[in-house]
Coordinates of C-alpha atoms in Angstrom, one line a residue:
X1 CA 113.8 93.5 70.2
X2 CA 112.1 93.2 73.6
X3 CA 115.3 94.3 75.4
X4 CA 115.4 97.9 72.8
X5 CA 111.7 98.7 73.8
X6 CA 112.6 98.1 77.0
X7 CA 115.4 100.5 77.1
X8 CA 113.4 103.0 75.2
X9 CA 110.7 103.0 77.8
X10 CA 113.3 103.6 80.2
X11 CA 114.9 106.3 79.0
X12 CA 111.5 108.1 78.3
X13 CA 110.4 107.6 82.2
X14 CA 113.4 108.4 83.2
X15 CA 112.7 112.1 81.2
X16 CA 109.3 112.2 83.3
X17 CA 111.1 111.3 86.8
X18 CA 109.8 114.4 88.1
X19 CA 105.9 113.7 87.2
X20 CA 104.0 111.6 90.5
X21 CA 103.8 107.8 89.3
X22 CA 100.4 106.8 86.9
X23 CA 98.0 104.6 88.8
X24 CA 95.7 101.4 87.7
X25 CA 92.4 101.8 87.2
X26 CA 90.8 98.8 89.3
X27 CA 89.2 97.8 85.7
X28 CA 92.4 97.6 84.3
X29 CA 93.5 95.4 87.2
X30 CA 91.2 93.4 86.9
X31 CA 91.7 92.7 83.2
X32 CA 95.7 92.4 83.5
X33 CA 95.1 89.6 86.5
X34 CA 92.6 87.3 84.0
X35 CA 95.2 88.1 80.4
X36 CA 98.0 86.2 83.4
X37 CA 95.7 83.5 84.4
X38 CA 95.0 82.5 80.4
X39 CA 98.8 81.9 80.3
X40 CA 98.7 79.8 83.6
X41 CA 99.3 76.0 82.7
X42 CA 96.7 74.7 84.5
X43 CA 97.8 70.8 85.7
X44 CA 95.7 67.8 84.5
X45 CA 93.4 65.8 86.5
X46 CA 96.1 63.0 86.9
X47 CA 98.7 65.8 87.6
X48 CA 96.3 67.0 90.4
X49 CA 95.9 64.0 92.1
X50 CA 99.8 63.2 91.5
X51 CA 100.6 66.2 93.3
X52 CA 98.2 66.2 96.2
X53 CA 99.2 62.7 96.9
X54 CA 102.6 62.9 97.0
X55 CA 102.0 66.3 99.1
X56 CA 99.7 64.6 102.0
X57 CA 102.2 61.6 102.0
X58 CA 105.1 64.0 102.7
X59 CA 103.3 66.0 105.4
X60 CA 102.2 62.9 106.8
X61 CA 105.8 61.5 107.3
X62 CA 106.7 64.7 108.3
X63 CA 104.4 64.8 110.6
X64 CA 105.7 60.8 111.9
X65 CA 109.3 61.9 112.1
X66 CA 108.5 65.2 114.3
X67 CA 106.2 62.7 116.8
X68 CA 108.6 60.2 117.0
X69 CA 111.4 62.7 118.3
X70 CA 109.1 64.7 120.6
X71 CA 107.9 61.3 122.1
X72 CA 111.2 60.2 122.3
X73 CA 112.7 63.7 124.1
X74 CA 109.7 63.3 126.2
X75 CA 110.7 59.8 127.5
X76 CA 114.4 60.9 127.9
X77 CA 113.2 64.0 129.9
X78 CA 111.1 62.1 132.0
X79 CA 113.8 59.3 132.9
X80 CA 116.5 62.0 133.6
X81 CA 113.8 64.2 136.0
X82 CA 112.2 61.6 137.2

């Protein structure tokens, strides 16, 4: 069904290619951007913390790993230079 409106809609801009392109109203902006947030899945408390966790533990090791190598470049530059 979705996919036949669709096509429809298409077919009927596609009559009006020659007409400049409608633009949004600010209002209507406005009220298209909060109808999308009411279908966001907003995560749980638990989910929150799961996430934020798991997120600060990876840029934390991230973080190690990237130290570690620039210490360790830094060492082996300093022994081959002197």
């Amino acid at each position: 069904m979705a996919t036949e409106t669709r096509g429809e809609a298409a077919a009927k801009d596609e009559d009006k290619s020659s007409s400049a392109p409608k633009r949004t109203t600010p209002a209507l902006f406005v009220r298209q951007v909060i109808a999308e947030l009411r279908k966001v899945i907003w995560p749980t408390r638990r989910e929150l913390i799961t996430y934020t966790t798991v997120s600060l533990v990876f840029v934390l090791v991230m973080v190690a790993l990237v130290a570690g190598i620039d210490w360790g470049l830094q060492k082996g530059v300093f022994w081959l230079f002197g």
